[in-house]
């Protein structure tokens, strides 16, 4: 296991959104565990976040909207019944994709088997040349695995269908077996989501889900600033230690300028007063691992953030470290998830292990509707 975190008991999976767990609850009705390295672990309600941050801190938020990326289909070319499948549309490639022109206009897709309860089970992809029939008469033709060493995600070329329109008409949010039931697409959108035609994430940038307009206003009133980025996520890694695939991202000039300015101001304040007098505001805190990946992809070896857009295949590891991020607000991840490598780039591995053991002991909830973990500098 990465970072020696414990396995998660099944009953700690969040099965419904927070606002459905009781009368009068809102999205922010989740718990927040705060780690400060060797300084220890604190436990809070998420609504206390403004009191845990300082004027001048910056929250880097992902503005990608969640797509209705799960669409029913059936294998075969129509001459036989085939078998039912659920297509998870992950990532649309263009000519600038790292895999090259061969995958331009293809989608990375994951085929899943319906489980009869509204969710799905894993299924091998392929073979090359296999077809999947889609609602409305379109189809997908599988071409090759996205990763030659894996069989889960395949490049597929749509025929007779525009995938964004297909998802709009026939799609629904991707749902996994630990949830109780289907949820409307609105349940998977964050308060920061921006409508960008034809673009979005296969799965919700879930660390931002508990934010509400009221909480954002309270944070702004306290002097916390928001820096938008976008990173359009693919489907979650289902295989142990599976690395992330290239994803489309953008760091706007205004975000690059703000992050550089607050980091310079913080360094100057620390030099003037010394850390023993209390660290000032000016911490750059990523909301979710997607925000880390996007911001670090735009950061040079000199620690300076530059406006950037395109595809990133960056994998943030403890060996590489982080150059622009001081803290991270994130959900709780499975012991075999590659996300934990990124967390170890932000926090000490031993402290991370202690925090996860504490989260299990105190019955924190995992996954996209679960509780949050704020990792701050010691």
Coordinates of C-alpha atoms in Angstrom, one line a residue:
X1 CA 0.0 0.0 0.0
X2 CA 1.2 3.5 -0.8
X3 CA 2.1 5.6 2.3
X4 CA 1.1 2.7 4.5
X5 CA -2.6 3.8 4.7
X6 CA -5.1 1.3 6.0
X7 CA -7.7 -0.5 3.8
X8 CA -11.1 1.1 4.0
X9 CA -14.0 -0.8 5.5
X10 CA -16.9 -1.0 3.0
X11 CA -19.3 0.6 5.4
X12 CA -17.2 3.8 5.3
X13 CA -18.1 4.5 1.6
X14 CA -20.4 7.5 1.3
X15 CA -23.5 6.1 -0.3
X16 CA -25.5 9.3 -0.9
X17 CA -24.7 13.1 -1.1
X18 CA -24.5 14.9 2.3
X19 CA -27.7 16.8 1.7
X20 CA -29.6 13.6 1.5
X21 CA -28.5 12.2 4.8
X22 CA -31.0 14.1 6.9
X23 CA -33.4 17.0 7.0
X24 CA -32.0 20.5 6.8
X25 CA -28.5 19.4 5.6
X26 CA -26.6 21.0 2.8
X27 CA -23.7 20.1 0.7
X28 CA -21.3 21.4 3.3
X29 CA -22.6 18.9 5.9
X30 CA -19.4 16.9 5.8
X31 CA -16.5 16.6 8.2
X32 CA -13.0 18.0 7.7
X33 CA -9.8 16.4 9.0
X34 CA -6.9 18.8 9.1
X35 CA -3.3 17.6 9.1
X36 CA -0.3 19.8 9.9
X37 CA 2.6 17.3 9.6
X38 CA 4.2 16.6 13.0
X39 CA 1.9 19.3 14.5
X40 CA -0.9 16.9 14.7
X41 CA -4.4 16.3 13.4
X42 CA -7.6 18.3 14.0
X43 CA -11.2 17.5 13.4
X44 CA -13.8 20.1 12.2
X45 CA -17.0 20.6 10.4
X46 CA -16.4 21.7 6.8
X47 CA -18.2 24.9 7.5
X48 CA -15.3 25.9 9.8
X49 CA -13.0 26.2 6.8
X50 CA -12.9 30.0 6.8
X51 CA -11.7 30.0 10.3
X52 CA -8.9 27.6 9.4
X53 CA -7.5 29.8 6.6
X54 CA -6.0 33.3 6.7
X55 CA -6.4 36.4 4.7
X56 CA -4.1 36.2 1.6
X57 CA -4.4 32.4 1.3
X58 CA -5.3 31.3 -2.2
X59 CA -7.6 28.3 -3.1
X60 CA -6.9 26.9 -6.6
X61 CA -10.2 25.5 -7.9
X62 CA -11.1 23.4 -10.9
X63 CA -13.8 24.9 -13.1
X64 CA -14.4 21.8 -15.2
X65 CA -18.0 20.7 -15.3
X66 CA -19.1 17.0 -14.9
X67 CA -20.4 15.3 -18.0
X68 CA -23.2 12.7 -18.2
X69 CA -20.5 10.4 -19.4
X70 CA -22.2 7.0 -18.9
X71 CA -24.2 5.8 -21.9
X72 CA -25.9 2.4 -22.5
X73 CA -24.9 0.4 -25.5
X74 CA -24.7 -3.1 -26.9
X75 CA -21.8 -4.9 -28.4
X76 CA -21.9 -6.2 -32.0
X77 CA -22.7 -4.7 -35.4
X78 CA -26.4 -5.2 -35.4
X79 CA -26.6 -8.7 -37.0
X80 CA -27.0 -10.3 -33.6
X81 CA -28.3 -9.1 -30.2
X82 CA -24.8 -8.7 -28.7
X83 CA -24.5 -8.0 -25.0
X84 CA -25.5 -4.9 -23.0
X85 CA -22.7 -2.7 -21.9
X86 CA -22.3 0.8 -20.3
X87 CA -19.8 3.0 -22.1
X88 CA -17.9 5.4 -19.9
X89 CA -16.7 8.2 -22.1
X90 CA -13.4 9.3 -20.6
X91 CA -11.3 11.7 -22.7
X92 CA -11.7 13.2 -26.2
X93 CA -8.3 13.4 -28.0
X94 CA -7.3 16.0 -30.5
X95 CA -4.3 16.4 -32.8
X96 CA -2.2 17.7 -29.9
X97 CA -2.7 14.7 -27.7
X98 CA 0.6 13.0 -26.6
X99 CA -0.4 9.8 -28.5
X100 CA -0.3 11.7 -31.7
X101 CA -2.5 12.2 -34.7
X102 CA -3.5 8.5 -34.8
X103 CA -6.0 9.1 -32.0
X104 CA -7.3 12.5 -33.1
X105 CA -11.1 12.6 -32.8
X106 CA -11.1 9.3 -30.9
X107 CA -12.5 9.0 -27.4
X108 CA -10.8 7.0 -24.6
X109 CA -13.7 4.8 -23.3
X110 CA -14.2 2.2 -20.6
X111 CA -16.7 -0.6 -21.2
X112 CA -18.6 -1.9 -18.2
X113 CA -21.1 -4.6 -17.6
X114 CA -24.5 -3.6 -16.0
X115 CA -24.9 -5.3 -12.6
X116 CA -28.7 -5.2 -12.7
X117 CA -28.9 -2.7 -9.8
X118 CA -28.2 0.5 -11.7
X119 CA -24.4 0.3 -11.3
X120 CA -21.7 -1.6 -13.3
X121 CA -19.0 -4.2 -13.0
X122 CA -15.5 -4.2 -14.5
X123 CA -15.1 -5.8 -17.9
X124 CA -12.2 -6.3 -20.3
X125 CA -12.2 -4.0 -23.3
X126 CA -11.5 -4.9 -26.9
X127 CA -10.8 -6.6 -29.1
X128 CA -9.6 -4.2 -31.8
X129 CA -12.2 -3.7 -34.4
X130 CA -15.1 -4.6 -32.1
X131 CA -18.2 -2.3 -32.4
X132 CA -20.6 -1.0 -29.8
X133 CA -24.0 0.2 -30.9
X134 CA -25.2 3.4 -29.3
X135 CA -28.7 5.0 -28.8
X136 CA -29.9 6.9 -31.9
X137 CA -28.1 4.7 -34.4
X138 CA -24.5 5.6 -33.8
X139 CA -21.7 3.3 -32.9
X140 CA -18.2 3.1 -31.6
X141 CA -15.4 1.1 -33.2
X142 CA -12.6 0.1 -30.8
X143 CA -9.1 0.6 -32.1
X144 CA -6.4 0.0 -29.5
X145 CA -5.8 0.1 -25.8
X146 CA -4.9 3.5 -24.4
X147 CA -2.0 1.9 -22.5
X148 CA -0.5 -1.1 -24.4
X149 CA 0.1 -2.7 -21.0
X150 CA -3.5 -2.4 -19.9
X151 CA -6.9 -3.5 -21.3
X152 CA -9.3 -1.2 -19.4
X153 CA -9.4 1.9 -21.5
X154 CA -9.6 1.8 -25.3
X155 CA -9.4 4.3 -28.0
X156 CA -12.7 4.3 -29.9
X157 CA -13.8 6.2 -33.0
X158 CA -17.4 7.4 -33.1
X159 CA -19.4 6.9 -36.3
X160 CA -22.7 8.5 -37.1
X161 CA -22.9 10.3 -33.8
X162 CA -21.6 13.5 -32.0
X163 CA -20.6 12.3 -28.6
X164 CA -21.4 15.6 -26.7
X165 CA -24.9 15.5 -28.1
X166 CA -25.2 11.7 -27.4
X167 CA -24.3 12.4 -23.7
X168 CA -26.7 15.3 -23.5
X169 CA -29.6 13.2 -24.8
X170 CA -28.8 9.7 -23.4
X171 CA -26.1 10.0 -20.8
X172 CA -26.1 10.1 -17.0
X173 CA -23.3 10.6 -14.4
X174 CA -20.9 7.7 -13.9
X175 CA -22.0 5.8 -10.8
X176 CA -20.2 3.0 -8.9
X177 CA -21.5 0.2 -6.8
X178 CA -20.8 1.8 -3.4
X179 CA -23.6 4.4 -4.0
X180 CA -27.2 3.6 -3.3
X181 CA -28.9 5.0 -6.4
X182 CA -28.6 7.2 -9.5
X183 CA -28.3 10.9 -8.8
X184 CA -29.2 13.9 -11.1
X185 CA -26.3 15.5 -12.9
X186 CA -26.7 18.6 -10.7
X187 CA -25.6 16.5 -7.7
X188 CA -22.2 16.0 -9.5
X189 CA -21.6 19.7 -10.4
X190 CA -19.5 21.9 -8.1
X191 CA -20.2 25.5 -7.4
X192 CA -17.1 26.4 -9.5
X193 CA -18.2 24.6 -12.6
X194 CA -18.2 26.6 -15.8
X195 CA -20.2 25.5 -18.9
X196 CA -17.7 25.0 -21.8
X197 CA -19.4 23.4 -24.8
X198 CA -17.9 20.0 -25.7
X199 CA -15.6 19.9 -22.7
X200 CA -15.8 18.6 -19.2
X201 CA -14.8 15.8 -16.8
X202 CA -15.9 12.2 -16.9
X203 CA -16.0 12.3 -13.1
X204 CA -16.6 15.2 -10.7
X205 CA -13.7 17.1 -9.3
X206 CA -15.1 16.0 -6.0
X207 CA -13.0 17.9 -3.5
X208 CA -14.9 21.1 -4.4
X209 CA -18.4 19.5 -4.0
X210 CA -19.0 20.6 -0.4
X211 CA -18.5 24.3 -1.2
X212 CA -21.7 26.4 -1.3
X213 CA -22.2 30.0 -2.5
X214 CA -22.6 31.0 1.1
X215 CA -19.3 29.4 2.2
X216 CA -17.5 31.0 -0.8
X217 CA -18.8 34.4 0.3
X218 CA -17.6 33.8 3.8
X219 CA -14.1 32.8 2.6
X220 CA -13.9 35.9 0.4
X221 CA -15.0 38.1 3.2
X222 CA -12.1 36.7 5.3
X223 CA -9.7 37.6 2.5
X224 CA -9.2 34.2 1.0
X225 CA -8.7 34.5 -2.8
X226 CA -9.8 32.0 -5.5
X227 CA -7.6 31.1 -8.5
X228 CA -9.4 29.1 -11.3
X229 CA -7.8 26.4 -13.4
X230 CA -9.3 23.7 -15.5
X231 CA -8.4 20.1 -15.8
X232 CA -10.8 17.7 -17.5
X233 CA -10.6 14.4 -15.7
X234 CA -11.0 11.0 -17.2
X235 CA -12.5 8.0 -15.5
X236 CA -11.0 7.0 -12.2
X237 CA -8.2 4.4 -12.0
X238 CA -9.8 1.1 -11.3
X239 CA -6.6 -0.9 -11.3
X240 CA -4.2 -0.9 -8.4
X241 CA -1.5 1.8 -8.7
X242 CA -2.6 2.6 -12.3
X243 CA -1.0 6.0 -13.2
X244 CA -3.1 8.9 -14.4
X245 CA -3.4 9.3 -18.2
X246 CA -2.9 12.6 -20.1
X247 CA -5.6 15.1 -19.5
X248 CA -6.5 18.5 -21.0
X249 CA -5.8 21.5 -18.7
X250 CA -5.5 25.2 -18.7
X251 CA -3.9 27.7 -16.3
X252 CA -5.0 31.2 -17.2
X253 CA -2.6 34.2 -17.0
X254 CA -4.5 35.8 -14.1
X255 CA -4.1 32.6 -12.0
X256 CA -0.4 32.4 -12.8
X257 CA 0.1 36.0 -11.8
X258 CA -1.9 35.7 -8.6
X259 CA -0.1 32.5 -7.4
X260 CA 3.3 34.1 -8.2
X261 CA 2.4 37.3 -6.4
X262 CA 1.1 35.7 -3.2
X263 CA 4.0 33.3 -3.0
X264 CA 6.5 36.2 -3.4
X265 CA 4.7 38.2 -0.7
X266 CA 4.7 35.2 1.7
X267 CA 8.4 34.7 1.2
X268 CA 9.1 38.3 1.9
X269 CA 6.9 38.3 5.1
X270 CA 8.7 35.1 6.4
X271 CA 12.1 36.7 5.8
X272 CA 11.0 39.8 7.6
X273 CA 9.4 38.3 10.6
X274 CA 10.7 34.8 10.8
X275 CA 8.4 31.7 11.0
X276 CA 8.6 31.6 14.7
X277 CA 6.4 34.7 14.8
X278 CA 3.6 32.8 13.0
X279 CA 3.3 32.1 9.3
X280 CA 1.4 34.8 7.4
X281 CA -1.3 34.1 4.8
X282 CA -0.3 33.5 1.3
X283 CA -0.5 29.8 1.2
X284 CA -1.4 28.3 -2.1
X285 CA -3.9 25.5 -1.4
X286 CA -5.1 23.3 -4.2
X287 CA -8.7 22.1 -4.0
X288 CA -8.4 18.5 -5.3
X289 CA -5.6 16.5 -6.9
X290 CA -6.8 17.8 -10.3
X291 CA -5.9 21.4 -9.2
X292 CA -2.4 20.2 -8.2
X293 CA -1.8 18.4 -11.5
X294 CA -2.9 21.5 -13.5
X295 CA -1.0 24.1 -11.5
X296 CA 2.2 22.0 -11.3
X297 CA 2.1 21.3 -15.0
X298 CA 2.4 25.1 -15.5
X299 CA 5.2 25.5 -13.0
X300 CA 8.9 25.6 -14.0
X301 CA 11.8 24.3 -12.1
X302 CA 12.3 27.8 -10.8
X303 CA 8.9 27.6 -9.0
X304 CA 7.4 30.2 -11.2
X305 CA 3.9 29.6 -12.6
X306 CA 3.3 30.5 -16.3
X307 CA 0.1 30.5 -18.2
X308 CA -0.3 27.3 -20.1
X309 CA -2.9 25.1 -21.8
X310 CA -2.9 21.8 -23.6
X311 CA -2.3 18.2 -22.4
X312 CA -0.5 17.2 -19.3
X313 CA 1.0 13.8 -18.6
X314 CA 2.7 15.0 -15.4
X315 CA 2.6 12.5 -12.5
X316 CA 3.3 14.3 -9.2
X317 CA 5.4 12.0 -7.0
X318 CA 7.3 12.4 -3.7
X319 CA 10.5 12.4 -5.7
X320 CA 9.5 15.2 -7.9
X321 CA 7.7 17.1 -5.1
X322 CA 5.5 20.2 -5.6
X323 CA 6.8 23.6 -6.6
X324 CA 3.8 25.9 -6.4
X325 CA 1.4 24.2 -3.9
X326 CA 1.7 24.6 -0.2
X327 CA -1.4 22.7 0.9
X328 CA -4.1 20.4 -0.4
X329 CA -7.8 20.0 0.2
X330 CA -8.9 16.5 -1.0
X331 CA -11.1 13.6 -0.4
X332 CA -10.0 10.3 1.2
X333 CA -8.4 7.9 -1.3
X334 CA -8.1 4.1 -1.4
X335 CA -4.9 2.5 -0.3
X336 CA -4.0 1.4 -3.8
X337 CA -4.8 4.7 -5.5
X338 CA -2.0 6.5 -7.3
X339 CA -3.4 9.8 -5.9
X340 CA -1.6 9.0 -2.7
X341 CA 1.7 9.5 -4.4
X342 CA 0.6 13.1 -5.0
X343 CA -0.4 13.5 -1.4
X344 CA 3.0 12.3 -0.3
X345 CA 4.5 15.0 -2.4
X346 CA 2.6 17.5 -0.3
X347 CA 2.8 15.9 3.1
X348 CA 5.1 13.6 5.0
X349 CA 4.3 9.9 4.4
X350 CA 4.4 8.9 8.1
X351 CA 2.0 11.8 9.0
X352 CA -0.2 10.8 6.1
X353 CA -0.4 7.3 7.4
X354 CA -1.3 8.5 10.9
X355 CA -4.1 10.8 9.4
X356 CA -5.6 7.9 7.5
X357 CA -5.6 5.6 10.5
X358 CA -7.3 8.4 12.4
X359 CA -9.9 8.8 9.7
X360 CA -10.8 5.1 9.8
X361 CA -10.9 5.2 13.6
X362 CA -13.3 8.2 13.6
X363 CA -15.5 6.8 10.9
X364 CA -14.8 9.4 8.2
X365 CA -16.6 8.7 4.9
X366 CA -14.7 8.0 1.6
X367 CA -15.4 8.7 -2.1
X368 CA -17.0 11.6 -4.0
X369 CA -19.8 12.2 -1.5
X370 CA -17.6 11.7 1.5
X371 CA -15.6 13.8 4.0
X372 CA -12.6 16.0 3.3
X373 CA -8.9 16.2 4.3
X374 CA -7.0 19.4 4.5
X375 CA -3.2 19.0 4.4
X376 CA -1.4 22.2 5.5
X377 CA 2.3 23.0 6.1
X378 CA 3.7 22.0 9.5

